[in-house]
């Protein structure tokens, strides 16, 4: 299709790269874990005997597990500082790591505490388990929460995750909120480190209430406000390539949403049975005051149904998210490398990034070049280059090795490189760029494989 978006010039302005706050955030998170461990240290006297050591270790694991639960939920809150400055894919990896830590600490807490209590009471582990669950206050709710957390952890294992639908994984994952709520009260009622310690108790309440406030605001109230204000609806759907469709949406004051080229939203199209699924799609053109566009490839039931959307369908959006924007730029030379539908955020960046810009588009054949006409038009008016890496007539893949990239771009190390495409492709290109001498700080990429 011919783009409905006006062309934006790319002014030659001084670069104002913003440093990622990732290091500061990680330092604060680990400092919090150290403070939680220090709480046990200050509150614990001498540890005597096997029962004392087991119970003490179980208490440490329990405190850290409770802290990790708060971190886990906080990373799910979609806080703009994290999503836009650090990057949604990186935050998702942190969340996955926090989940593994949480489950591991929870298992250690349960096993060590029960073993310590059993040794202290000279009882069997089975008898002690039943006693704790049914006789201790708040433990029935906590047991239910623990079972839910284990279920979330099991469904997040990569081998099982690939066998289940995104919708099933998503809704099971939402049960994390219920699990944390069910387990919270037992931490204060049975936690020796909080009994008689009002400052520690107040700090724990502040931690959990603060995280709950972030979730309420950024996952509930902010999206409601955004959608009531901007009233997004489908304007039209256009075929771009085999199995690839663009969805143009109109609304009110869309330029006030704060979206930038390279970013994405999580979309719910409230029609054709798509309203139950929230799926991330990148903007495939710079946002306008009255129009937004995404371009989608049919890779599953949800994306395949996009072609059936009717004009006027209501759209629910959350965002914008993502840090693969002009803010990452450190040089006046940029190379964009995209494959498949990964071309969509790069198409928006190709139009708007300042300086000398080259786009390298990887596809199987010419018929798979979605948005190719727009890319050629942009290259012509801004004096940029579009290069294509297509399979040969015999099906042979093009060479995108470090040597090949250095040959095509002798000054490659002086470029910022933006990558978007399938996970395997992005990983291979990333390794080739590193081998070619491009600094890690100049390689920018995001993945939607959450």
CSV table of C-alpha atoms in Angstrom, one decimal:
chain,number,residue,atom,x,y,z
A,1,UNK,CA,0.0,0.0,0.0
A,2,UNK,CA,1.0,3.6,-0.3
A,3,UNK,CA,1.7,5.0,3.1
A,4,UNK,CA,-0.9,7.4,4.6
A,5,UNK,CA,1.8,9.1,6.7
A,6,UNK,CA,3.4,12.3,5.9
A,7,UNK,CA,7.2,12.2,5.6
A,8,UNK,CA,9.2,13.5,8.5
A,9,UNK,CA,12.6,15.1,7.9
A,10,UNK,CA,15.5,13.8,9.9
A,11,UNK,CA,17.2,17.0,11.2
A,12,UNK,CA,20.9,17.1,11.9
A,13,UNK,CA,20.7,17.8,15.6
A,14,UNK,CA,23.3,17.0,18.3
A,15,UNK,CA,23.0,13.6,19.8
A,16,UNK,CA,21.5,13.6,23.3
A,17,UNK,CA,21.9,9.9,24.2
A,18,UNK,CA,20.4,9.0,27.6
A,19,UNK,CA,22.2,6.5,29.7
A,20,UNK,CA,20.2,3.4,30.6
A,21,UNK,CA,19.3,3.3,34.3
A,22,UNK,CA,19.7,-0.5,34.3
A,23,UNK,CA,22.9,-0.5,36.5
A,24,UNK,CA,21.3,1.7,39.1
A,25,UNK,CA,18.1,-0.4,39.2
A,26,UNK,CA,20.0,-3.6,39.6
A,27,UNK,CA,22.2,-2.1,42.3
A,28,UNK,CA,19.1,-1.0,44.2
A,29,UNK,CA,17.5,-4.5,43.9
A,30,UNK,CA,20.6,-6.3,45.2
A,31,UNK,CA,20.9,-3.7,48.0
A,32,UNK,CA,17.4,-4.6,49.0
A,33,UNK,CA,18.3,-8.3,49.1
A,34,UNK,CA,21.3,-7.4,51.3
A,35,UNK,CA,19.1,-5.4,53.6
A,36,UNK,CA,16.6,-8.3,54.0
A,37,UNK,CA,19.5,-10.6,54.9
A,38,UNK,CA,20.8,-8.0,57.3
A,39,UNK,CA,17.3,-8.0,59.0
A,40,UNK,CA,17.8,-11.7,59.8
A,41,UNK,CA,21.4,-11.1,61.0
A,42,UNK,CA,20.4,-8.3,63.4
A,43,UNK,CA,17.5,-10.2,64.8
A,44,UNK,CA,19.3,-13.6,65.3
A,45,UNK,CA,21.4,-14.5,68.2
A,46,UNK,CA,23.6,-17.6,68.4
A,47,UNK,CA,22.5,-20.6,66.3
A,48,UNK,CA,22.8,-23.9,68.1
A,49,UNK,CA,22.3,-27.4,66.8
A,50,UNK,CA,21.1,-28.9,63.5
A,51,UNK,CA,17.5,-27.7,64.1
A,52,UNK,CA,18.7,-24.2,64.7
A,53,UNK,CA,20.8,-24.1,61.5
A,54,UNK,CA,18.0,-25.6,59.4
A,55,UNK,CA,15.5,-23.2,60.8
A,56,UNK,CA,17.8,-20.2,60.5
A,57,UNK,CA,18.6,-21.0,56.8
A,58,UNK,CA,14.9,-21.5,56.2
A,59,UNK,CA,14.1,-18.1,57.7
A,60,UNK,CA,16.7,-16.4,55.4
A,61,UNK,CA,15.3,-18.2,52.4
A,62,UNK,CA,11.8,-17.2,53.4
A,63,UNK,CA,12.7,-13.5,53.8
A,64,UNK,CA,14.5,-13.5,50.5
A,65,UNK,CA,11.6,-15.3,48.8
A,66,UNK,CA,9.2,-12.7,50.2
A,67,UNK,CA,11.4,-9.9,48.9
A,68,UNK,CA,11.8,-11.7,45.5
A,69,UNK,CA,7.9,-11.9,45.3
A,70,UNK,CA,7.7,-8.1,45.6
A,71,UNK,CA,10.4,-7.7,43.0
A,72,UNK,CA,8.7,-10.2,40.7
A,73,UNK,CA,5.4,-8.3,40.8
A,74,UNK,CA,7.2,-4.9,40.5
A,75,UNK,CA,8.8,-6.1,37.2
A,76,UNK,CA,5.4,-7.0,35.9
A,77,UNK,CA,4.0,-3.5,36.6
A,78,UNK,CA,5.1,-2.1,33.2
A,79,UNK,CA,6.7,1.0,34.8
A,80,UNK,CA,7.7,3.4,32.0
A,81,UNK,CA,11.2,4.0,33.5
A,82,UNK,CA,11.9,0.3,33.0
A,83,UNK,CA,9.9,-0.4,29.9
A,84,UNK,CA,11.1,2.7,27.9
A,85,UNK,CA,14.5,3.4,29.3
A,86,UNK,CA,15.8,-0.1,29.9
A,87,UNK,CA,13.7,-2.1,27.4
A,88,UNK,CA,10.8,-4.4,27.7
A,89,UNK,CA,12.8,-7.5,26.6
A,90,UNK,CA,15.5,-6.9,29.2
A,91,UNK,CA,12.9,-6.3,31.9
A,92,UNK,CA,11.2,-9.5,30.8
A,93,UNK,CA,14.5,-11.4,31.2
A,94,UNK,CA,14.9,-9.9,34.7
A,95,UNK,CA,11.4,-11.0,35.5
A,96,UNK,CA,12.1,-14.5,34.3
A,97,UNK,CA,15.3,-14.6,36.4
A,98,UNK,CA,13.5,-13.2,39.5
A,99,UNK,CA,10.9,-15.9,39.0
A,100,UNK,CA,13.6,-18.7,39.1
A,101,UNK,CA,15.1,-17.1,42.2
A,102,UNK,CA,11.7,-16.9,43.8
A,103,UNK,CA,10.7,-20.5,43.2
A,104,UNK,CA,14.2,-21.8,44.3
A,105,UNK,CA,14.1,-19.7,47.5
A,106,UNK,CA,10.5,-20.8,48.2
A,107,UNK,CA,11.5,-24.5,47.8
A,108,UNK,CA,14.5,-24.0,50.1
A,109,UNK,CA,12.3,-22.1,52.6
A,110,UNK,CA,9.7,-24.9,52.8
A,111,UNK,CA,12.1,-27.8,53.0
A,112,UNK,CA,14.5,-26.2,55.5
A,113,UNK,CA,11.8,-24.9,57.8
A,114,UNK,CA,9.9,-28.2,57.9
A,115,UNK,CA,13.1,-30.1,58.4
A,116,UNK,CA,14.2,-27.7,61.2
A,117,UNK,CA,10.8,-27.9,62.9
A,118,UNK,CA,10.7,-31.7,62.6
A,119,UNK,CA,14.2,-32.0,64.2
A,120,UNK,CA,13.2,-29.6,66.9
A,121,UNK,CA,10.0,-31.5,67.7
A,122,UNK,CA,11.5,-34.9,67.2
A,123,UNK,CA,8.7,-35.7,64.7
A,124,UNK,CA,8.6,-37.1,61.2
A,125,UNK,CA,8.7,-34.7,58.3
A,126,UNK,CA,5.2,-35.8,57.1
A,127,UNK,CA,3.7,-35.2,60.6
A,128,UNK,CA,5.4,-31.8,60.9
A,129,UNK,CA,4.1,-30.8,57.4
A,130,UNK,CA,0.5,-31.6,58.3
A,131,UNK,CA,0.9,-29.8,61.7
A,132,UNK,CA,2.2,-26.6,60.1
A,133,UNK,CA,-0.4,-26.5,57.3
A,134,UNK,CA,-3.5,-27.2,59.5
A,135,UNK,CA,-2.5,-25.9,62.9
A,136,UNK,CA,-0.4,-22.8,62.2
A,137,UNK,CA,-2.3,-19.5,61.6
A,138,UNK,CA,-2.6,-18.3,58.0
A,139,UNK,CA,-1.0,-21.4,56.6
A,140,UNK,CA,-3.9,-22.8,54.6
A,141,UNK,CA,-4.0,-19.6,52.6
A,142,UNK,CA,-0.2,-19.6,52.3
A,143,UNK,CA,-0.2,-23.2,51.1
A,144,UNK,CA,-2.7,-22.3,48.4
A,145,UNK,CA,-0.5,-19.4,47.3
A,146,UNK,CA,2.6,-21.6,47.3
A,147,UNK,CA,0.8,-24.2,45.0
A,148,UNK,CA,-0.2,-21.4,42.6
A,149,UNK,CA,3.4,-20.1,42.5
A,150,UNK,CA,4.7,-23.5,41.7
A,151,UNK,CA,2.1,-23.9,38.9
A,152,UNK,CA,3.2,-20.5,37.5
A,153,UNK,CA,6.8,-21.7,37.7
A,154,UNK,CA,6.1,-25.0,36.0
A,155,UNK,CA,4.2,-23.4,33.1
A,156,UNK,CA,7.1,-21.0,32.6
A,157,UNK,CA,9.7,-23.7,31.9
A,158,UNK,CA,10.8,-23.2,28.3
A,159,UNK,CA,10.1,-26.7,27.2
A,160,UNK,CA,6.5,-26.6,28.5
A,161,UNK,CA,6.0,-23.0,27.5
A,162,UNK,CA,6.5,-23.9,23.9
A,163,UNK,CA,3.8,-26.5,24.0
A,164,UNK,CA,1.1,-24.2,25.4
A,165,UNK,CA,-0.7,-21.3,23.9
A,166,UNK,CA,0.2,-17.8,24.7
A,167,UNK,CA,-3.3,-17.2,26.2
A,168,UNK,CA,-3.0,-20.2,28.6
A,169,UNK,CA,0.5,-19.1,29.8
A,170,UNK,CA,-0.7,-15.4,30.1
A,171,UNK,CA,-3.7,-16.1,32.3
A,172,UNK,CA,-1.9,-18.6,34.5
A,173,UNK,CA,0.9,-16.0,34.9
A,174,UNK,CA,-1.7,-13.5,36.2
A,175,UNK,CA,-2.4,-15.8,39.1
A,176,UNK,CA,1.0,-14.6,40.5
A,177,UNK,CA,-0.9,-11.7,42.0
A,178,UNK,CA,-3.3,-14.0,43.9
A,179,UNK,CA,-0.4,-16.2,45.1
A,180,UNK,CA,1.4,-13.2,46.6
A,181,UNK,CA,-1.7,-11.9,48.2
A,182,UNK,CA,-2.5,-15.2,49.8
A,183,UNK,CA,1.0,-15.6,51.1
A,184,UNK,CA,1.6,-12.1,52.4
A,185,UNK,CA,-0.1,-12.2,55.8
A,186,UNK,CA,1.8,-15.3,56.9
A,187,UNK,CA,5.1,-13.5,56.5
A,188,UNK,CA,4.1,-11.0,59.2
A,189,UNK,CA,2.2,-13.3,61.5
A,190,UNK,CA,4.8,-16.1,61.6
A,191,UNK,CA,7.9,-14.2,60.7
A,192,UNK,CA,10.0,-13.9,63.8
A,193,UNK,CA,11.9,-11.0,62.2
A,194,UNK,CA,8.8,-8.9,62.2
A,195,UNK,CA,7.2,-9.8,65.5
A,196,UNK,CA,7.9,-6.9,67.9
A,197,UNK,CA,9.8,-4.9,65.2
A,198,UNK,CA,7.5,-2.1,64.0
A,199,UNK,CA,10.2,-0.5,61.8
A,200,UNK,CA,10.8,-3.8,59.9
A,201,UNK,CA,7.0,-4.4,59.6
A,202,UNK,CA,6.4,-0.9,58.3
A,203,UNK,CA,9.1,-1.3,55.7
A,204,UNK,CA,7.6,-4.6,54.6
A,205,UNK,CA,4.2,-3.0,54.3
A,206,UNK,CA,5.7,-0.1,52.4
A,207,UNK,CA,7.5,-2.5,50.0
A,208,UNK,CA,4.3,-4.4,49.1
A,209,UNK,CA,1.9,-1.5,49.1
A,210,UNK,CA,4.3,0.4,46.9
A,211,UNK,CA,4.5,-2.5,44.4
A,212,UNK,CA,0.7,-2.8,44.5
A,213,UNK,CA,0.3,0.9,43.8
A,214,UNK,CA,2.6,0.5,40.7
A,215,UNK,CA,0.5,-2.4,39.4
A,216,UNK,CA,-2.8,-0.6,40.0
A,217,UNK,CA,-1.6,2.6,38.3
A,218,UNK,CA,0.4,1.3,35.3
A,219,UNK,CA,-1.5,-1.9,34.6
A,220,UNK,CA,-5.1,-0.7,35.3
A,221,UNK,CA,-5.7,3.0,35.7
A,222,UNK,CA,-3.1,4.3,33.1
A,223,UNK,CA,-4.4,2.0,30.3
A,224,UNK,CA,-8.0,2.9,31.1
A,225,UNK,CA,-7.2,6.6,31.0
A,226,UNK,CA,-5.3,6.2,27.7
A,227,UNK,CA,-8.1,4.4,26.0
A,228,UNK,CA,-10.9,6.6,27.2
A,229,UNK,CA,-8.9,9.6,26.1
A,230,UNK,CA,-7.8,8.5,22.6
A,231,UNK,CA,-10.7,6.3,21.5
A,232,UNK,CA,-8.8,4.0,19.1
A,233,UNK,CA,-10.6,2.3,16.3
A,234,UNK,CA,-9.6,0.3,13.2
A,235,UNK,CA,-9.7,2.5,10.1
A,236,UNK,CA,-8.5,0.0,7.5
A,237,UNK,CA,-6.5,-3.2,6.9
A,238,UNK,CA,-4.1,-3.6,4.0
A,239,UNK,CA,-2.2,-6.6,2.6
A,240,UNK,CA,1.5,-5.8,2.4
A,241,UNK,CA,3.0,-9.2,1.4
A,242,UNK,CA,1.9,-12.9,1.6
A,243,UNK,CA,0.5,-13.3,5.1
A,244,UNK,CA,1.5,-9.8,6.2
A,245,UNK,CA,-1.1,-7.1,6.9
A,246,UNK,CA,-1.0,-3.5,8.0
A,247,UNK,CA,-3.7,-2.2,10.4
A,248,UNK,CA,-4.3,1.6,10.3
A,249,UNK,CA,-6.0,3.0,13.4
A,250,UNK,CA,-7.5,6.4,14.0
A,251,UNK,CA,-8.2,8.2,17.2
A,252,UNK,CA,-8.0,11.5,19.0
A,253,UNK,CA,-4.8,13.4,19.8
A,254,UNK,CA,-2.7,10.3,19.2
A,255,UNK,CA,0.5,12.4,19.2
A,256,UNK,CA,-0.1,13.0,22.9
A,257,UNK,CA,0.4,9.3,23.6
A,258,UNK,CA,4.2,9.8,23.7
A,259,UNK,CA,4.9,7.1,21.2
A,260,UNK,CA,8.3,7.1,19.4
A,261,UNK,CA,9.4,5.3,16.3
A,262,UNK,CA,10.8,1.9,17.3
A,263,UNK,CA,8.4,1.4,20.1
A,264,UNK,CA,5.4,-0.9,20.4
A,265,UNK,CA,2.1,-1.3,22.2
A,266,UNK,CA,0.2,-4.3,23.5
A,267,UNK,CA,-3.0,-4.4,21.5
A,268,UNK,CA,-6.4,-5.9,22.1
A,269,UNK,CA,-8.7,-5.8,19.0
A,270,UNK,CA,-12.2,-6.0,20.5
A,271,UNK,CA,-13.6,-8.0,17.6
A,272,UNK,CA,-13.3,-11.3,15.8
A,273,UNK,CA,-12.7,-13.1,19.1
A,274,UNK,CA,-9.4,-11.2,19.6
A,275,UNK,CA,-10.3,-9.3,22.8
A,276,UNK,CA,-9.0,-11.9,25.2
A,277,UNK,CA,-5.5,-11.7,24.0
A,278,UNK,CA,-3.0,-8.8,24.5
A,279,UNK,CA,-0.2,-9.0,21.9
A,280,UNK,CA,2.8,-6.7,21.3
A,281,UNK,CA,3.0,-5.2,17.8
A,282,UNK,CA,5.5,-2.5,16.8
A,283,UNK,CA,4.5,0.8,15.1
A,284,UNK,CA,5.4,0.4,11.5
A,285,UNK,CA,5.3,4.1,10.8
A,286,UNK,CA,5.9,7.2,12.8
A,287,UNK,CA,2.8,8.1,14.9
A,288,UNK,CA,0.6,10.9,13.6
A,289,UNK,CA,-1.8,13.1,15.4
A,290,UNK,CA,-4.8,11.1,14.2
A,291,UNK,CA,-3.3,7.8,12.9
A,292,UNK,CA,-1.2,4.8,14.1
A,293,UNK,CA,-0.2,1.8,12.1
A,294,UNK,CA,1.1,-1.7,12.9
A,295,UNK,CA,2.1,-4.4,10.5
A,296,UNK,CA,1.5,-8.0,11.4
A,297,UNK,CA,2.6,-11.3,10.0
A,298,UNK,CA,0.3,-14.3,10.4
A,299,UNK,CA,2.3,-16.6,12.7
A,300,UNK,CA,-0.6,-17.8,14.9
A,301,UNK,CA,-4.3,-17.8,15.4
A,302,UNK,CA,-4.3,-14.2,16.7
A,303,UNK,CA,-2.1,-12.6,14.1
A,304,UNK,CA,-3.8,-14.6,11.3
A,305,UNK,CA,-7.2,-13.1,12.4
A,306,UNK,CA,-5.9,-9.6,12.0
A,307,UNK,CA,-6.7,-9.7,8.3
A,308,UNK,CA,-10.4,-10.1,9.2
A,309,UNK,CA,-10.6,-7.0,11.2
A,310,UNK,CA,-13.4,-4.6,10.1
A,311,UNK,CA,-13.3,-0.9,10.0
A,312,UNK,CA,-14.7,0.6,13.2
A,313,UNK,CA,-13.5,-2.2,15.5
A,314,UNK,CA,-12.6,-0.8,18.9
A,315,UNK,CA,-8.9,-1.2,19.9
A,316,UNK,CA,-7.6,-1.3,23.4
A,317,UNK,CA,-3.9,-0.3,23.6
A,318,UNK,CA,-1.3,-0.4,26.4
A,319,UNK,CA,2.0,1.5,26.1
A,320,UNK,CA,4.1,2.8,24.5
A,321,UNK,CA,6.9,0.4,25.5
A,322,UNK,CA,10.4,-0.4,24.2
A,323,UNK,CA,13.7,1.4,24.3
A,324,UNK,CA,14.9,0.7,20.7
A,325,UNK,CA,14.5,4.4,19.8
A,326,UNK,CA,16.6,7.4,18.7
A,327,UNK,CA,17.5,7.8,22.4
A,328,UNK,CA,19.9,4.9,22.0
A,329,UNK,CA,21.8,6.5,19.2
A,330,UNK,CA,25.5,7.3,19.9
A,331,UNK,CA,26.7,8.0,16.4
A,332,UNK,CA,25.6,10.0,13.3
A,333,UNK,CA,25.9,6.7,11.4
A,334,UNK,CA,23.2,4.0,11.8
A,335,UNK,CA,22.8,0.6,10.3
A,336,UNK,CA,19.3,-1.1,10.6
A,337,UNK,CA,19.2,-4.8,10.1
A,338,UNK,CA,15.8,-6.5,9.9
A,339,UNK,CA,14.3,-9.8,8.9
A,340,UNK,CA,10.7,-10.9,8.4
A,341,UNK,CA,8.1,-8.8,10.2
A,342,UNK,CA,11.0,-7.4,12.3
A,343,UNK,CA,11.2,-4.7,9.6
A,344,UNK,CA,8.2,-2.9,11.1
A,345,UNK,CA,9.9,-0.9,13.9
A,346,UNK,CA,13.0,-0.4,11.6
A,347,UNK,CA,10.8,1.1,8.9
A,348,UNK,CA,9.6,3.8,11.4
A,349,UNK,CA,13.2,4.4,12.5
A,350,UNK,CA,14.4,4.5,8.9
A,351,UNK,CA,12.2,7.5,8.3
A,352,UNK,CA,13.1,9.4,11.4
A,353,UNK,CA,16.6,8.6,12.6
A,354,UNK,CA,19.0,11.6,12.1
A,355,UNK,CA,22.3,11.3,10.3
A,356,UNK,CA,23.5,8.7,7.8
A,357,UNK,CA,21.2,5.7,7.8
A,358,UNK,CA,21.4,2.4,5.9
A,359,UNK,CA,18.8,-0.4,6.1
A,360,UNK,CA,19.7,-4.1,5.4
A,361,UNK,CA,16.6,-6.1,4.8
A,362,UNK,CA,16.8,-9.9,5.1
A,363,UNK,CA,14.0,-12.0,3.4
A,364,UNK,CA,13.6,-15.2,1.6
A,365,UNK,CA,12.6,-13.6,-1.7
A,366,UNK,CA,11.4,-10.4,-3.3
A,367,UNK,CA,7.7,-11.4,-2.7
A,368,UNK,CA,8.4,-11.4,1.1
A,369,UNK,CA,9.6,-7.8,1.2
A,370,UNK,CA,6.8,-6.1,3.2
A,371,UNK,CA,6.7,-2.3,3.0
A,372,UNK,CA,9.4,-2.4,0.3
A,373,UNK,CA,7.9,0.3,-1.7
A,374,UNK,CA,7.8,2.6,1.3
A,375,UNK,CA,11.4,1.9,2.2
A,376,UNK,CA,12.5,2.7,-1.4
A,377,UNK,CA,10.6,6.0,-1.3
A,378,UNK,CA,12.1,7.0,2.1
A,379,UNK,CA,15.6,6.1,0.9
A,380,UNK,CA,15.1,8.3,-2.2
A,381,UNK,CA,13.9,11.4,-0.5
A,382,UNK,CA,16.3,11.3,2.4
A,383,UNK,CA,19.3,10.1,0.5
A,384,UNK,CA,19.7,6.8,2.4
A,385,UNK,CA,20.4,3.3,1.3
A,386,UNK,CA,18.3,0.1,1.3
A,387,UNK,CA,20.2,-3.2,0.8
A,388,UNK,CA,18.5,-6.6,0.4
A,389,UNK,CA,19.8,-9.9,1.6
A,390,UNK,CA,17.7,-12.5,-0.3
A,391,UNK,CA,18.1,-16.2,-0.8
A,392,UNK,CA,19.8,-17.2,-4.0
A,393,UNK,CA,18.0,-19.0,-6.9
A,394,UNK,CA,19.2,-22.3,-5.4
A,395,UNK,CA,17.8,-21.4,-2.0
A,396,UNK,CA,21.2,-20.5,-0.5
A,397,UNK,CA,21.1,-18.0,2.3
A,398,UNK,CA,23.0,-14.8,2.0
A,399,UNK,CA,26.3,-14.4,4.0
A,400,UNK,CA,25.8,-12.2,7.1
A,401,UNK,CA,29.1,-13.2,8.8
A,402,UNK,CA,31.4,-10.7,10.5
A,403,UNK,CA,33.7,-10.7,7.4
A,404,UNK,CA,30.8,-10.1,5.0
A,405,UNK,CA,29.5,-7.2,7.1
A,406,UNK,CA,32.9,-5.6,7.4
A,407,UNK,CA,33.3,-5.9,3.7
A,408,UNK,CA,30.0,-4.2,3.0
A,409,UNK,CA,30.6,-1.6,5.8
A,410,UNK,CA,34.3,-0.8,6.2
A,411,UNK,CA,33.5,1.7,9.0
A,412,UNK,CA,31.0,-0.7,10.7
A,413,UNK,CA,32.5,-0.1,14.2
A,414,UNK,CA,31.5,3.6,13.9
A,415,UNK,CA,27.8,2.7,13.4
A,416,UNK,CA,24.9,2.3,15.8
A,417,UNK,CA,23.3,-1.0,14.8
A,418,UNK,CA,19.6,-1.7,15.3
A,419,UNK,CA,18.5,-5.3,15.0
A,420,UNK,CA,14.9,-6.7,14.8
A,421,UNK,CA,13.8,-10.1,13.6
A,422,UNK,CA,13.3,-13.7,14.7
A,423,UNK,CA,15.2,-14.6,17.8
A,424,UNK,CA,17.7,-16.9,16.1
A,425,UNK,CA,18.4,-14.4,13.4
A,426,UNK,CA,18.9,-11.5,15.9
A,427,UNK,CA,21.3,-13.7,17.9
A,428,UNK,CA,23.4,-14.6,14.9
A,429,UNK,CA,23.6,-11.0,13.7
A,430,UNK,CA,24.5,-9.9,17.2
A,431,UNK,CA,27.4,-12.4,17.4
A,432,UNK,CA,28.6,-11.4,13.9
A,433,UNK,CA,28.6,-7.7,14.9
A,434,UNK,CA,30.6,-8.4,18.0
A,435,UNK,CA,33.1,-10.4,16.0
A,436,UNK,CA,33.3,-7.5,13.6
A,437,UNK,CA,34.4,-5.1,16.3
A,438,UNK,CA,31.1,-3.3,17.1
A,439,UNK,CA,30.9,-2.3,20.7
A,440,UNK,CA,28.0,-3.8,22.7
A,441,UNK,CA,26.8,-0.3,23.6
A,442,UNK,CA,26.2,0.4,19.9
A,443,UNK,CA,24.1,-2.7,19.3
A,444,UNK,CA,20.5,-2.1,20.0
A,445,UNK,CA,17.8,-4.9,19.8
A,446,UNK,CA,14.6,-6.0,21.4
A,447,UNK,CA,12.8,-9.3,21.3
A,448,UNK,CA,9.1,-10.0,21.8
A,449,UNK,CA,9.7,-13.6,23.0
A,450,UNK,CA,8.4,-12.9,26.5
